[in-house]
Structures are given as C-alpha cells and as structure tokens.
mmCIF file of C-alpha atoms in Angstrom:
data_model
loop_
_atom_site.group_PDB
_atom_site.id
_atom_site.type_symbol
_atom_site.label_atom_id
_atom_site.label_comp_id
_atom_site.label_asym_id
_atom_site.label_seq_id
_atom_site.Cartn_x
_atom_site.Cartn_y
_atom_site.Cartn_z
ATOM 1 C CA UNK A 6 42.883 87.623 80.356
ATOM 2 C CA UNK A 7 42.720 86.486 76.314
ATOM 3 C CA UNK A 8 42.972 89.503 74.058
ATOM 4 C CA UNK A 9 40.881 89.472 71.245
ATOM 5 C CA UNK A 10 41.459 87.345 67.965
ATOM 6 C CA UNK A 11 43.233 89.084 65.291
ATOM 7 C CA UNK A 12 41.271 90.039 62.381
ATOM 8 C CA UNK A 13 41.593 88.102 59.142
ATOM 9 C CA UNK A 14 41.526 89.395 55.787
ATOM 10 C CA UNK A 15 39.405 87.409 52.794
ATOM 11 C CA UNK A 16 42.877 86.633 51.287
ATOM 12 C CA UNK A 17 44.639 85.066 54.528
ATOM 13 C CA UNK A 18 44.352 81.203 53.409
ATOM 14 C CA UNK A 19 45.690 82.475 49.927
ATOM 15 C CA UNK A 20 48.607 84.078 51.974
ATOM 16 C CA UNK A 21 49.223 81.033 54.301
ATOM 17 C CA UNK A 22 49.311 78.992 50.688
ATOM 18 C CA UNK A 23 52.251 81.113 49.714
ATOM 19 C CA UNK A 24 54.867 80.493 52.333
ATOM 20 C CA UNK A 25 53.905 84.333 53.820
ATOM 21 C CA UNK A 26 55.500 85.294 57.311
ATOM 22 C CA UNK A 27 52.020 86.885 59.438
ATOM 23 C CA UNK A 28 52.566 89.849 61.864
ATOM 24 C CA UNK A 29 49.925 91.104 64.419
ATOM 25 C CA UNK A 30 49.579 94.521 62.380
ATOM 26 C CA UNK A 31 46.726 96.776 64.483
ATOM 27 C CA UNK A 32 44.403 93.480 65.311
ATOM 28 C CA UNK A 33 44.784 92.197 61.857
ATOM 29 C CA UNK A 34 46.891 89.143 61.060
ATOM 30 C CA UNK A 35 48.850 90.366 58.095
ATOM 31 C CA UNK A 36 51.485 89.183 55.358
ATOM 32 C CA UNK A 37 54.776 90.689 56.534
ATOM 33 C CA UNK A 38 56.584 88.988 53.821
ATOM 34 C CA UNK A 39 56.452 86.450 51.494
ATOM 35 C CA UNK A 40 60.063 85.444 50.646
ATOM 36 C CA UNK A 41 63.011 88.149 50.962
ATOM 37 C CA UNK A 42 61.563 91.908 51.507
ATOM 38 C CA UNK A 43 64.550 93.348 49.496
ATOM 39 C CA UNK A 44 63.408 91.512 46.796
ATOM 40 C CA UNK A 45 59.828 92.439 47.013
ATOM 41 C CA UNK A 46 60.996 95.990 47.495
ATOM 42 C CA UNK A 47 62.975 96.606 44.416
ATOM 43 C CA UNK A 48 59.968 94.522 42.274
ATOM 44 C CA UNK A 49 58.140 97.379 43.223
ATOM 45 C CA UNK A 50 60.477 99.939 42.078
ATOM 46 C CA UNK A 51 61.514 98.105 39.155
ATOM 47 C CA UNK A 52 58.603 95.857 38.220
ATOM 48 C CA UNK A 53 55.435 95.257 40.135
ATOM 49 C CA UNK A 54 53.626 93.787 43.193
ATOM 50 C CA UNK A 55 50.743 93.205 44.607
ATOM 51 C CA UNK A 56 49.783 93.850 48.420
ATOM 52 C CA UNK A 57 46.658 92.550 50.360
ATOM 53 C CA UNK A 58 45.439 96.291 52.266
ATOM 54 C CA UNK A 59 42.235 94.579 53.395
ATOM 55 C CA UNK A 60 42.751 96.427 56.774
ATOM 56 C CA UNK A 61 42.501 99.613 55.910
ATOM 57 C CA UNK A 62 39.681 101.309 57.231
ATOM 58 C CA UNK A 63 36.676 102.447 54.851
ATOM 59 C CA UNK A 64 33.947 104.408 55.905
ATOM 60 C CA UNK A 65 31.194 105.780 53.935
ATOM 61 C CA UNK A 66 29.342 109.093 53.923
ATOM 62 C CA UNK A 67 26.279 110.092 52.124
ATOM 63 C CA UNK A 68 23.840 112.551 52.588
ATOM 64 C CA UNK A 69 22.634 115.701 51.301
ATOM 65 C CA UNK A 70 25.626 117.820 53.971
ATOM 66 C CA UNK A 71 27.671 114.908 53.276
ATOM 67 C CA UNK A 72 29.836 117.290 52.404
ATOM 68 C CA UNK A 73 29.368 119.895 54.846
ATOM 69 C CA UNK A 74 29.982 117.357 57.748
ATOM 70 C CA UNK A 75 33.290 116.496 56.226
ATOM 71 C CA UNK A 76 34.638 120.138 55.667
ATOM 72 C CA UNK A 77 33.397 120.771 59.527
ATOM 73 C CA UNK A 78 35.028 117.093 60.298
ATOM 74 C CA UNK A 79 38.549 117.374 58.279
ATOM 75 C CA UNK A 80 41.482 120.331 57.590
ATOM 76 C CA UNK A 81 40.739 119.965 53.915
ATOM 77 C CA UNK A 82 38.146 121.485 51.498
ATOM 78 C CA UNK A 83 36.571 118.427 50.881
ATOM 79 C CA UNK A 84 33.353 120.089 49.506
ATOM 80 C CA UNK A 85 35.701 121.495 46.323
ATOM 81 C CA UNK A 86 36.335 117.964 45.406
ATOM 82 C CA UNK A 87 35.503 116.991 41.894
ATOM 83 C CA UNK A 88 33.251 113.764 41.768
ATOM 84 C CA UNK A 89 35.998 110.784 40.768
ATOM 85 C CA UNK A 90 38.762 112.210 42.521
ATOM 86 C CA UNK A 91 40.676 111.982 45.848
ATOM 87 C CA UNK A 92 42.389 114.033 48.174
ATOM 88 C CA UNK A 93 44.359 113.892 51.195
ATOM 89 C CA UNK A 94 43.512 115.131 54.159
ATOM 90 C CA UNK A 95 43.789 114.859 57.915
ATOM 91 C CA UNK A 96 41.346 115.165 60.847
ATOM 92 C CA UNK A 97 42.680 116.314 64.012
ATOM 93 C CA UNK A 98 41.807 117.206 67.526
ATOM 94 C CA UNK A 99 40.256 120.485 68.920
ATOM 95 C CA UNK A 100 43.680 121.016 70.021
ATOM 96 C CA UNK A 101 45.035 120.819 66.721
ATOM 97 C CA UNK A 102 46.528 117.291 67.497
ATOM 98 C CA UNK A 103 46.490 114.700 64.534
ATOM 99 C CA UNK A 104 44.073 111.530 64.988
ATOM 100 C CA UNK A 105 44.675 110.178 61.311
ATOM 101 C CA UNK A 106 45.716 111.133 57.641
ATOM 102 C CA UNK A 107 43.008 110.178 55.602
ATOM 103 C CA UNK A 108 41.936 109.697 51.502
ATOM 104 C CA UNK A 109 38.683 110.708 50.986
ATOM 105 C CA UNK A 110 37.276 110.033 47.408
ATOM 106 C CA UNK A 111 34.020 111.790 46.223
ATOM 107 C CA UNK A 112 32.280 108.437 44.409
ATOM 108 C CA UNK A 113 29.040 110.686 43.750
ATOM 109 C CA UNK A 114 27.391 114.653 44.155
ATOM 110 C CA UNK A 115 26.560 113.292 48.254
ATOM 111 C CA UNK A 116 28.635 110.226 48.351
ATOM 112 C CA UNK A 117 32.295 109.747 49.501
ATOM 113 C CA UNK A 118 34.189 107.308 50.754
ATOM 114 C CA UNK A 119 36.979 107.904 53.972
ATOM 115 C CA UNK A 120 40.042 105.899 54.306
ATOM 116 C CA UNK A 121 41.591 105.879 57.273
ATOM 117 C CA UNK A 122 44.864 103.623 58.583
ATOM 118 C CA UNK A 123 43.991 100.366 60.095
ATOM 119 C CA UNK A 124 44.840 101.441 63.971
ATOM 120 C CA UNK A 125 42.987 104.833 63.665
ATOM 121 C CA UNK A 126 39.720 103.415 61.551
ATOM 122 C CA UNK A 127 37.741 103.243 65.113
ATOM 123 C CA UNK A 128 39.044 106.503 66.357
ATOM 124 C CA UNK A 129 38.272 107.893 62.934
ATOM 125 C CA UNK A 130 34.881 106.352 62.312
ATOM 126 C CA UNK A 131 33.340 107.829 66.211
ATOM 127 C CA UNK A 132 35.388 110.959 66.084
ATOM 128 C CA UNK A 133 32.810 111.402 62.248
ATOM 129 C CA UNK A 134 29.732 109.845 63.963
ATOM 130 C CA UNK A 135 30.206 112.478 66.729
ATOM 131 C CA UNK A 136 30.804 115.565 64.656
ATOM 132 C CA UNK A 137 28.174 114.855 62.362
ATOM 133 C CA UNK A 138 24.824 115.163 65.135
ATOM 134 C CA UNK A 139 23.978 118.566 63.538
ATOM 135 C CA UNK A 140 23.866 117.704 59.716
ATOM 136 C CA UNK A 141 22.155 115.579 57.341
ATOM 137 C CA UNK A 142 24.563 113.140 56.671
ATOM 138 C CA UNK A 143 24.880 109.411 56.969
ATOM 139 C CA UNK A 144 28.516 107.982 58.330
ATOM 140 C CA UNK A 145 28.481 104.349 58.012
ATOM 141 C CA UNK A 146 31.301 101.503 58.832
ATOM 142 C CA UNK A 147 32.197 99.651 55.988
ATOM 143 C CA UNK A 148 34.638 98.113 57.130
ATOM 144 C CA UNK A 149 33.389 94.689 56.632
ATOM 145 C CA UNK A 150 31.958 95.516 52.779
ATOM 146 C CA UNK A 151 35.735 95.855 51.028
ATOM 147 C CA UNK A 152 38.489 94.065 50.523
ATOM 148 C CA UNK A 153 41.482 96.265 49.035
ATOM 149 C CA UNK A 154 43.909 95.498 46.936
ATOM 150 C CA UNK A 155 47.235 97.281 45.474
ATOM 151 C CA UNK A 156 49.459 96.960 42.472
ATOM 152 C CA UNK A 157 52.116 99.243 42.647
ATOM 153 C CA UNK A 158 55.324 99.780 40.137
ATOM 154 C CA UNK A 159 55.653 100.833 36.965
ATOM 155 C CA UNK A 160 54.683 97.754 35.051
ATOM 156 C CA UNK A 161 51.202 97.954 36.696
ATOM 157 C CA UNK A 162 49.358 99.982 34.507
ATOM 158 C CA UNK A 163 50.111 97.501 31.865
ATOM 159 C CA UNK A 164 48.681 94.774 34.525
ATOM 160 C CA UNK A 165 45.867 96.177 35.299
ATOM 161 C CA UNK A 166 45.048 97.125 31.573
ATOM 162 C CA UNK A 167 44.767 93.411 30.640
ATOM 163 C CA UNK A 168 41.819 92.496 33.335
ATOM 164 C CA UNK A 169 39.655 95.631 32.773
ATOM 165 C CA UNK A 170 37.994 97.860 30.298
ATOM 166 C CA UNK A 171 38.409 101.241 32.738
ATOM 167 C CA UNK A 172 39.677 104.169 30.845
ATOM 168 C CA UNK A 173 43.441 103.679 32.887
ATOM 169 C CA UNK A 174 45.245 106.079 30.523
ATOM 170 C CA UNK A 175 42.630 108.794 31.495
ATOM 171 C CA UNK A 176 43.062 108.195 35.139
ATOM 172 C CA UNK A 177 44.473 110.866 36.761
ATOM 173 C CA UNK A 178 46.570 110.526 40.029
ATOM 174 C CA UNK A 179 44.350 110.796 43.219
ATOM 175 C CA UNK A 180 41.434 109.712 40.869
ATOM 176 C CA UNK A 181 38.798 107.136 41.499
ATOM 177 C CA UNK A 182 36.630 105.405 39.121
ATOM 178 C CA UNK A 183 33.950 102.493 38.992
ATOM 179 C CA UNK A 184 34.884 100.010 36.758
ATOM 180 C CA UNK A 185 35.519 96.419 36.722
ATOM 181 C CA UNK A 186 38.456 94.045 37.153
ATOM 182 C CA UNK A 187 38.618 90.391 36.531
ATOM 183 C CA UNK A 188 34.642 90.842 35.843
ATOM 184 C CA UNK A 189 33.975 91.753 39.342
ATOM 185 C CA UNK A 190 32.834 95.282 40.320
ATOM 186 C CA UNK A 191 35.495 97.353 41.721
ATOM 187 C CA UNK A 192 36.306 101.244 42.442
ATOM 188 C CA UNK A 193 40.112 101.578 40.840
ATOM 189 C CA UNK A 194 41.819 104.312 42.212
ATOM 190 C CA UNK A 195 45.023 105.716 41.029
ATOM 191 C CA UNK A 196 47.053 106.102 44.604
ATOM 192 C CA UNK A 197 49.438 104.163 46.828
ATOM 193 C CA UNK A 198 51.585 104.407 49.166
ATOM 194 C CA UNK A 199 54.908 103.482 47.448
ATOM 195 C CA UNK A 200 56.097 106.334 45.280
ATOM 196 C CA UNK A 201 55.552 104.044 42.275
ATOM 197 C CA UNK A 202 52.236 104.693 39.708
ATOM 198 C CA UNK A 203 49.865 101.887 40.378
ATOM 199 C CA UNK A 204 46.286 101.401 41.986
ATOM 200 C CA UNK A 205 44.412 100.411 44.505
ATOM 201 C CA UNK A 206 41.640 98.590 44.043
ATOM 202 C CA UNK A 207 38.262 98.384 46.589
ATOM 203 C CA UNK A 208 36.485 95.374 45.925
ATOM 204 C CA UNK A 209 33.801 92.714 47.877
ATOM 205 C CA UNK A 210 35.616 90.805 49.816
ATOM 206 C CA UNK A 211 33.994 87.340 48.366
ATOM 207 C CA UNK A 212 36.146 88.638 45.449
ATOM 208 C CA UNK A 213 39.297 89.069 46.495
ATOM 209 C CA UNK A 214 40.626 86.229 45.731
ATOM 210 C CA UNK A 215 39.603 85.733 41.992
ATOM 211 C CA UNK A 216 41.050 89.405 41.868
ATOM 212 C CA UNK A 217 44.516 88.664 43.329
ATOM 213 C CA UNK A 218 44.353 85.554 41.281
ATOM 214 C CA UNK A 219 44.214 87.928 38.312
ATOM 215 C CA UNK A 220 46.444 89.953 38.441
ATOM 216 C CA UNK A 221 48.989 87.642 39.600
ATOM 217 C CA UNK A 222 48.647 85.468 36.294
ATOM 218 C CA UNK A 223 48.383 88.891 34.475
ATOM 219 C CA UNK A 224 51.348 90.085 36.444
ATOM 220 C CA UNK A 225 54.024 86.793 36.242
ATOM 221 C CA UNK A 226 55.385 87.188 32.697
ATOM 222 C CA UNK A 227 56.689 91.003 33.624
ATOM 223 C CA UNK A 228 57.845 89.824 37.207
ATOM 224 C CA UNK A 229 54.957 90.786 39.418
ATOM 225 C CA UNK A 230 55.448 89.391 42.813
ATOM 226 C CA UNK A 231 53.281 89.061 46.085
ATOM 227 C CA UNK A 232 54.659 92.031 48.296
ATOM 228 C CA UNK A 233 54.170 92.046 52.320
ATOM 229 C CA UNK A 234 54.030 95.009 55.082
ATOM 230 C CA UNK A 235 57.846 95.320 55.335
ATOM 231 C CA UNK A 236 58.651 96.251 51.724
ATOM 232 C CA UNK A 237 55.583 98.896 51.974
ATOM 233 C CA UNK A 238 57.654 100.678 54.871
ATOM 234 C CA UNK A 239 60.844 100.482 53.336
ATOM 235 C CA UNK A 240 59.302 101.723 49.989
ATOM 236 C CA UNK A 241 57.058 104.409 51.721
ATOM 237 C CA UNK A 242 60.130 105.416 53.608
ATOM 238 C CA UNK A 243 62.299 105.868 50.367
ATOM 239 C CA UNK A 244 59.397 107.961 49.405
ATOM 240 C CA UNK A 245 59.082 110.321 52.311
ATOM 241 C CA UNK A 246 55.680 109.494 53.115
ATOM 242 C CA UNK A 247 54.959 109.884 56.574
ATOM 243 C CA UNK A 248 53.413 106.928 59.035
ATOM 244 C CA UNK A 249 50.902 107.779 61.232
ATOM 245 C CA UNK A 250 52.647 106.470 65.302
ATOM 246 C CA UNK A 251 55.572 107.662 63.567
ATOM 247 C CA UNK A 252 56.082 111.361 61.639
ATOM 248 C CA UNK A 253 52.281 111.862 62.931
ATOM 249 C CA UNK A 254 50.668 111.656 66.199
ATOM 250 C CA UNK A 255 48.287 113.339 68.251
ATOM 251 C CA UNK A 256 51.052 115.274 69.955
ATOM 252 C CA UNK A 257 52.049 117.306 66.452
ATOM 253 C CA UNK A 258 49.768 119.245 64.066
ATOM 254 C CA UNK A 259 50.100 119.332 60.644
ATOM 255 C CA UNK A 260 52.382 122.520 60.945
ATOM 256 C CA UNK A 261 54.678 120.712 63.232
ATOM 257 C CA UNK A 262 54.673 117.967 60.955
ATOM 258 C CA UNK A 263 55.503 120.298 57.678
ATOM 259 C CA UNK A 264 52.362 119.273 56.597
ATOM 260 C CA UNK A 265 50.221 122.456 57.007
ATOM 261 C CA UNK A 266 49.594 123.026 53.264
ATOM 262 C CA UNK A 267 46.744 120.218 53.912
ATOM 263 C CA UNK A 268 45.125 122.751 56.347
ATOM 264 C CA UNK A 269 42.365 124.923 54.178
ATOM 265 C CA UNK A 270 41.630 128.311 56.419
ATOM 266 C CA UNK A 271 39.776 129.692 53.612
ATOM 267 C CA UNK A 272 36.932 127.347 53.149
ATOM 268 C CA UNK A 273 33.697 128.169 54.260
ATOM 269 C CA UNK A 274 32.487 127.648 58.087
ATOM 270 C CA UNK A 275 34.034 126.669 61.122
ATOM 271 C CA UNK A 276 36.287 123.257 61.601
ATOM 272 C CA UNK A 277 36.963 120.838 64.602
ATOM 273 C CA UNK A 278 40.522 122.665 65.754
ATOM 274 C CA UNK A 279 40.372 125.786 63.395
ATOM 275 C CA UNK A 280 41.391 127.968 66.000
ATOM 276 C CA UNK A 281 44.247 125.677 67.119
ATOM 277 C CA UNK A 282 45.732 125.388 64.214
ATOM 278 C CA UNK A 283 45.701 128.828 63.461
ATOM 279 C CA UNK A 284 48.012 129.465 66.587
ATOM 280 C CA UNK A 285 50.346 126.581 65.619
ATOM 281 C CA UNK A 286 50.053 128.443 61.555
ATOM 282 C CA UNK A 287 51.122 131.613 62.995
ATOM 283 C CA UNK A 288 53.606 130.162 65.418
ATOM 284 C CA UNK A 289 55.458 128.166 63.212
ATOM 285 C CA UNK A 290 55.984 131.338 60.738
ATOM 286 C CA UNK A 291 58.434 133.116 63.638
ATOM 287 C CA UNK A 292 59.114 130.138 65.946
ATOM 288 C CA UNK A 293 60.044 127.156 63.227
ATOM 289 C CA UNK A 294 59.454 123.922 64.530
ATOM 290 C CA UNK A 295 61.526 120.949 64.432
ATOM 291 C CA UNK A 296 61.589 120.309 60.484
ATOM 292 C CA UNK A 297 61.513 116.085 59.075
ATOM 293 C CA UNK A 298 64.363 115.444 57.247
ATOM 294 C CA UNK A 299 66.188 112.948 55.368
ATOM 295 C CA UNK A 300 69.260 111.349 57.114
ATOM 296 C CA UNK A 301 71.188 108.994 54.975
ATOM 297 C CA UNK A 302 73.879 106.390 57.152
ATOM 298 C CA UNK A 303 77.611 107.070 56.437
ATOM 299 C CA UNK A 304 77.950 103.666 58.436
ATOM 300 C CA UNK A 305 75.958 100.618 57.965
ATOM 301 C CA UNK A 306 74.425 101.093 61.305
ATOM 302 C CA UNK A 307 70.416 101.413 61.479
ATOM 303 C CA UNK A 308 68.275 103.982 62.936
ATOM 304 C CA UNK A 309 65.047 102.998 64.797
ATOM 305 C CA UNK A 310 62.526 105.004 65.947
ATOM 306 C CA UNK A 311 63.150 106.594 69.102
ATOM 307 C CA UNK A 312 66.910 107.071 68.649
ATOM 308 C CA UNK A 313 68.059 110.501 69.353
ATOM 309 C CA UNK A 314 69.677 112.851 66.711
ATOM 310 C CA UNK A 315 72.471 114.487 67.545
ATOM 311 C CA UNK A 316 75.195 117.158 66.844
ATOM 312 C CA UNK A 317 77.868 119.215 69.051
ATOM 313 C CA UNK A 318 77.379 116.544 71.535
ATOM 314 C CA UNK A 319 73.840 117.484 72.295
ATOM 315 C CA UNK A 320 70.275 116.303 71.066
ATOM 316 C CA UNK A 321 68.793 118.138 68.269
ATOM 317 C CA UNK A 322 65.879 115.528 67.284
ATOM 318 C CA UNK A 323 64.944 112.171 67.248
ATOM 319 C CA UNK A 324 64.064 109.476 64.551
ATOM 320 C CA UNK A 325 61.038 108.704 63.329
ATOM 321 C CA UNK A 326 61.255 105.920 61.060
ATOM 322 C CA UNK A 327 64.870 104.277 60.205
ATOM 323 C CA UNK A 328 65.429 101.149 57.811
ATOM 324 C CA UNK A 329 68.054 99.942 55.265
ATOM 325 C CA UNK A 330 67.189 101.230 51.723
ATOM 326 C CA UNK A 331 67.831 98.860 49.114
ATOM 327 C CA UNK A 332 67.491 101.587 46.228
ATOM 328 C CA UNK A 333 69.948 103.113 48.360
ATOM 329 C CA UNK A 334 71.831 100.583 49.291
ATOM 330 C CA UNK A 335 73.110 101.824 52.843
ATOM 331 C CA UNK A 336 70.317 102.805 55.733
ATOM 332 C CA UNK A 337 67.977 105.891 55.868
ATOM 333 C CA UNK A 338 65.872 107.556 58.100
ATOM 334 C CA UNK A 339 63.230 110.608 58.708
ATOM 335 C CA UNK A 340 63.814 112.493 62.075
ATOM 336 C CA UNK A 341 62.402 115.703 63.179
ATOM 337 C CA UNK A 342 65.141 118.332 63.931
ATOM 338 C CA UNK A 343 65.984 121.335 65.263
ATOM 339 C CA UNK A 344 65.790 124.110 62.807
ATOM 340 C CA UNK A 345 69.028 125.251 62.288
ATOM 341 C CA UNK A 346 70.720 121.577 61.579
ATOM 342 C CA UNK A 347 67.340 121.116 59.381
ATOM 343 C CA UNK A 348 69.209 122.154 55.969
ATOM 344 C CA UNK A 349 71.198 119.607 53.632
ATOM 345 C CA UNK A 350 73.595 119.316 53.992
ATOM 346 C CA UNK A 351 74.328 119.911 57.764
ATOM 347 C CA UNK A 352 77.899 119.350 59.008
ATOM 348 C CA UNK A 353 78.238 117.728 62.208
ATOM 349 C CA UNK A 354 74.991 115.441 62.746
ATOM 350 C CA UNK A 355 74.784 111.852 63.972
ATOM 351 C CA UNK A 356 72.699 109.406 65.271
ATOM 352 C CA UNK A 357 73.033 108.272 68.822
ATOM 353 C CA UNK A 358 73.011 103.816 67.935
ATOM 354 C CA UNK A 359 73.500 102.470 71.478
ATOM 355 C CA UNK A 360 75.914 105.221 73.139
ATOM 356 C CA UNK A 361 77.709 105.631 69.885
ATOM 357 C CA UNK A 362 77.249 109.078 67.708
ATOM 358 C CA UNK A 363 77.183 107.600 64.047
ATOM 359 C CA UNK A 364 77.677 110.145 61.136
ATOM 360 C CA UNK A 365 74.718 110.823 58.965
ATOM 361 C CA UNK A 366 74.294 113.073 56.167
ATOM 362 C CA UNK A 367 70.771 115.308 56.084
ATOM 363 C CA UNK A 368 69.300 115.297 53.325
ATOM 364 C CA UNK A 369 66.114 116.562 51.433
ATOM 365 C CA UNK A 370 62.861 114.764 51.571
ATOM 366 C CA UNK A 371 62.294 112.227 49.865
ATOM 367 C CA UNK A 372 65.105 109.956 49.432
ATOM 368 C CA UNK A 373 63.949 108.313 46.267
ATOM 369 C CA UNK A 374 61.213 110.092 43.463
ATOM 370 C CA UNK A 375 60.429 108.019 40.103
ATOM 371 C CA UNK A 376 60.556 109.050 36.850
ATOM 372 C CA UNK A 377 57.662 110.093 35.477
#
C-alpha cells in the first residue's frame, strides 16, 4: 500500500536549487540542511538565517465568541489578549493530556489566528471545530493560504528593517502586526523558536519566494545564511524550548511538564480539562513530579531520546531531547527527573549510552539565553 505524497512547501524548488538535504518532517518534505548544521546554527546565534516554516499549521477564528470558543478551547486567557499581540498557550485533553502548544495572535476585536506544530495541525484544527458547536464562531483551515517564513539572530532586525516600512523598533516580543515586506502583504510577528530576536513572517504562498529572495540579498553582506530543521533543534534545544513528541505529549499535562503557569484557573467559564488539571495543580504542589532539566555531557557521548537517566545504579528519568551543542561545544540534553536529583548541580547522575553510565552534570534550564 503507497502512503501518501509528502507535502511541498511554495519554496521547495528554491530549496532543491540550493544544494538542501530534504527530510520527511510530519508529511512535509522539508530542508534539513543546507550545507553544515553547525554552521547554520552558530549564524543564528551570531548572525542571521532564514528558515522555510511553511508547515506549520495556521488556522483562523473569527466570530463574534471567537473569543469565547478559544478560552473554552485552550488553558490560556485568550480573551485578555490585546489586539496585535501573541501568546502561548496549549490545548489539552479532558484528561488534562497535552494535544499541542500553540501561538495564538489576536489580528482583530473577533479575529485570531492559531498556530499549531505541523504533526498536531489536524488534531488541533477538529479538536477546535468540535468544541466550538455551541458558539458563534467560525474555525477555518488555512493551511493552504500562508506560507511562513523566519529570520532569526540578532542581525535580523536590521534585515528585516531594509525590506519594510513596519514600525520594527515598536514591536514588542509576542507581537503581531500587518505590514509589508518586499512589497507583498505580510503579518510580521516578533517570535521564534530559537532564543535569538527575529520574526516570523506569514505571507501568500505565491510570495514566498520573492520574500526569501529578499531577505537573502538583504541578509548576505551581514552573513545571513539559509538555515534547515536540524539547526532549529539544536538551537531550540540550547534554548530550553520544549518539542511537542518530545518534553510534551498527551501522556503529561502542563504541570508535569513544569509548564503549568500557561494554565489560567481564574478566567471566566468552564475549559476542556479544567477539572483535570486542577487535580494534576494540586497534586504536583505535595507530590512533585519528575522536573526537565538541563544535563550537560562530561564525555563526548550523545544522548537521544529514550535513553534512561540514571544515578545510584538505578533509573531516575529519561531523555527527552539530546544533541551536541555547538555554543557549548560538548553535548546537551533535557530529561525529566526524579525530584530529588532535579537540582543543579546533582552529584552522581549519568546517562545510560548503550549499557554504559556516562557522567552528566544537571543543570538549570536553558542552556544558552542571549543578551538582550
């Protein structure tokens, strides 16, 4: 039996023309890199670059209870939202189980526009249609209507500035305005997923290309490059950000996941898993979860996902995420573990690398944070 074609984006011939390496990335083909991913990584944290996030998943919802259905829909208090800004958010289970992190940006008084990660955008976009039968509120798939693009590092502010008249300086992070780029329409937000200041940029995908083209002339004299899927794990790693199949899944809430702050008991109404997650709240203040931590390699060994933590010749966790960190320069990891090895500092922990206990230090989250 044939499984379905991948997805393309509107910038995969442009990638092809530039040597990239494509990876089957949830049904899309994607740019996994474009030359050497440690290069591309410290551009970013020194320079610039640019990624194609054309699979991301956008849907739209308008209405007059637009947001009514998304405070009922989501953990957050999505209603206090100021038009022109963003927020993060989650949408979980009945259960309290995580389906996706989300942005959500209010574009207008009853408009807003939900970004959701490329494997969860289906999941995300029935999960809305289904919780939204009893208000007056539109959820659409627009899946198809954007094309998104990213400059991230700290030249790109100056990059950006050059091929638009948006008010960039004014911008605030987790903002959103509408502006223009290249002289195509666009909504330039001020978010990433990098720990760098940069932007994302939503734009039709007919224009994509002129776009990338843009910014990449705009970009060469300061050393922008093209940037693929691996450098935005490594960099998102350095950062502490969390990957949804990886510090989040449908088996953790956001309490488990030391993300509970994103859970807002005081807004108005009921929620889809407000009870749930009021258990795991209270549970969680006198039974502490595992806790995600930094673990920084001793060794050059690398951690994968899956590999158990341990210490006193037990296991006390497991890896989420592992990679070598070329900020670093030696490898890194997030892992959830038991409580008490959970502080910095921890003597005695290790990860299990094929049957051998390797000596890591723990470490606060994140790894890396830029300089403002």
């Amino acid at each position: 039996m044939s499984s379905s074609p991948l997805r393309l984006t509107a910038l995969d011939a442009l990638h092809r023309s530039l040597g990239a390496t494509m990876t089957d990335f949830a049904g899309w083909d994607m740019p996994l890199r474009y030359a050497s991913e440690r290069d591309e990584h410290l551009a970013v944290r020194t320079k610039a670059g640019l990624f194609d996030l054309s699979h991301m998943g956008e849907i739209t919802v308008t209405g007059p209870e637009a947001a009514a259905l998304l405070d009922h829909a989501l953990v957050g208090n999505i209603g206090s939202v100021a038009v022109g800004r963003a927020r993060y958010t989650m949408i979980c289970r009945a259960d309290g189980g995580i389906l996706d992190d989300l942005i959500v940006y209010r574009l207008a008084e009853t408009e807003y526009l939900v970004v959701a990660n490329a494997g969860n955008a289906q999941v995300v976009l029935d999960a809305l249609l289904e919780r939204s039968d009893s208000f007056d509120a539109l959820v659409r798939d627009d899946r198809d209507a954007y094309a998104l693009i990213a400059v991230q590092g700290p030249e790109s502010s100056g990059i950006l500035a050059a091929l638009t008249d948006a008010d960039l300086d004014g911008l605030k992070y987790y903002a959103g305005l509408p502006g223009t780029v290249a002289g195509v329409p666009a909504l330039i937000a001020r978010t990433g997923y990098t720990g760098e200041d940069g932007f994302e940029l939503f734009v039709a995908p007919g224009d994509a290309e002129k776009v990338w083209q843009a910014l990449t002339e705009a970009g060469a004299p300061v050393g922008l490059v093209p940037c693929g899927l691996s450098c935005r794990d490594t960099l998102r790693l350095e950062a502490g950000m969390p990957l949804y199949g990886h510090e989040l899944t449908t088996s953790l809430t956001p309490f488990d996941a030391g993300l509970g702050r994103v859970v807002k008991f005081e807004k108005a109404g009921d929620f889809v898993g407000r009870a749930a997650l009021r258990e795991a709240a209270e549970r969680a203040s006198y039974e502490p979860p595992r806790v995600l931590v930094g673990l920084v390699a001793e060794g050059r060994r690398v951690p994968r996902a899956g590999y158990a933590v341990v210490a006193g010749g037990r296991v006390i966790g497991e890896v989420t995420s592992g990679a070598p960190s070329p900020t670093l320069g030696k490898p890194i990891a997030m892992a959830y573990v038991d409580a008490p090895h959970s502080a910095p500092g921890s003597a005695g922990v290790g990860v299990d690398i094929r049957g051998s206990h390797e000596p890591y230090e723990v470490v606060a989250l994140p790894f890396y944070k830029r300089r403002k």
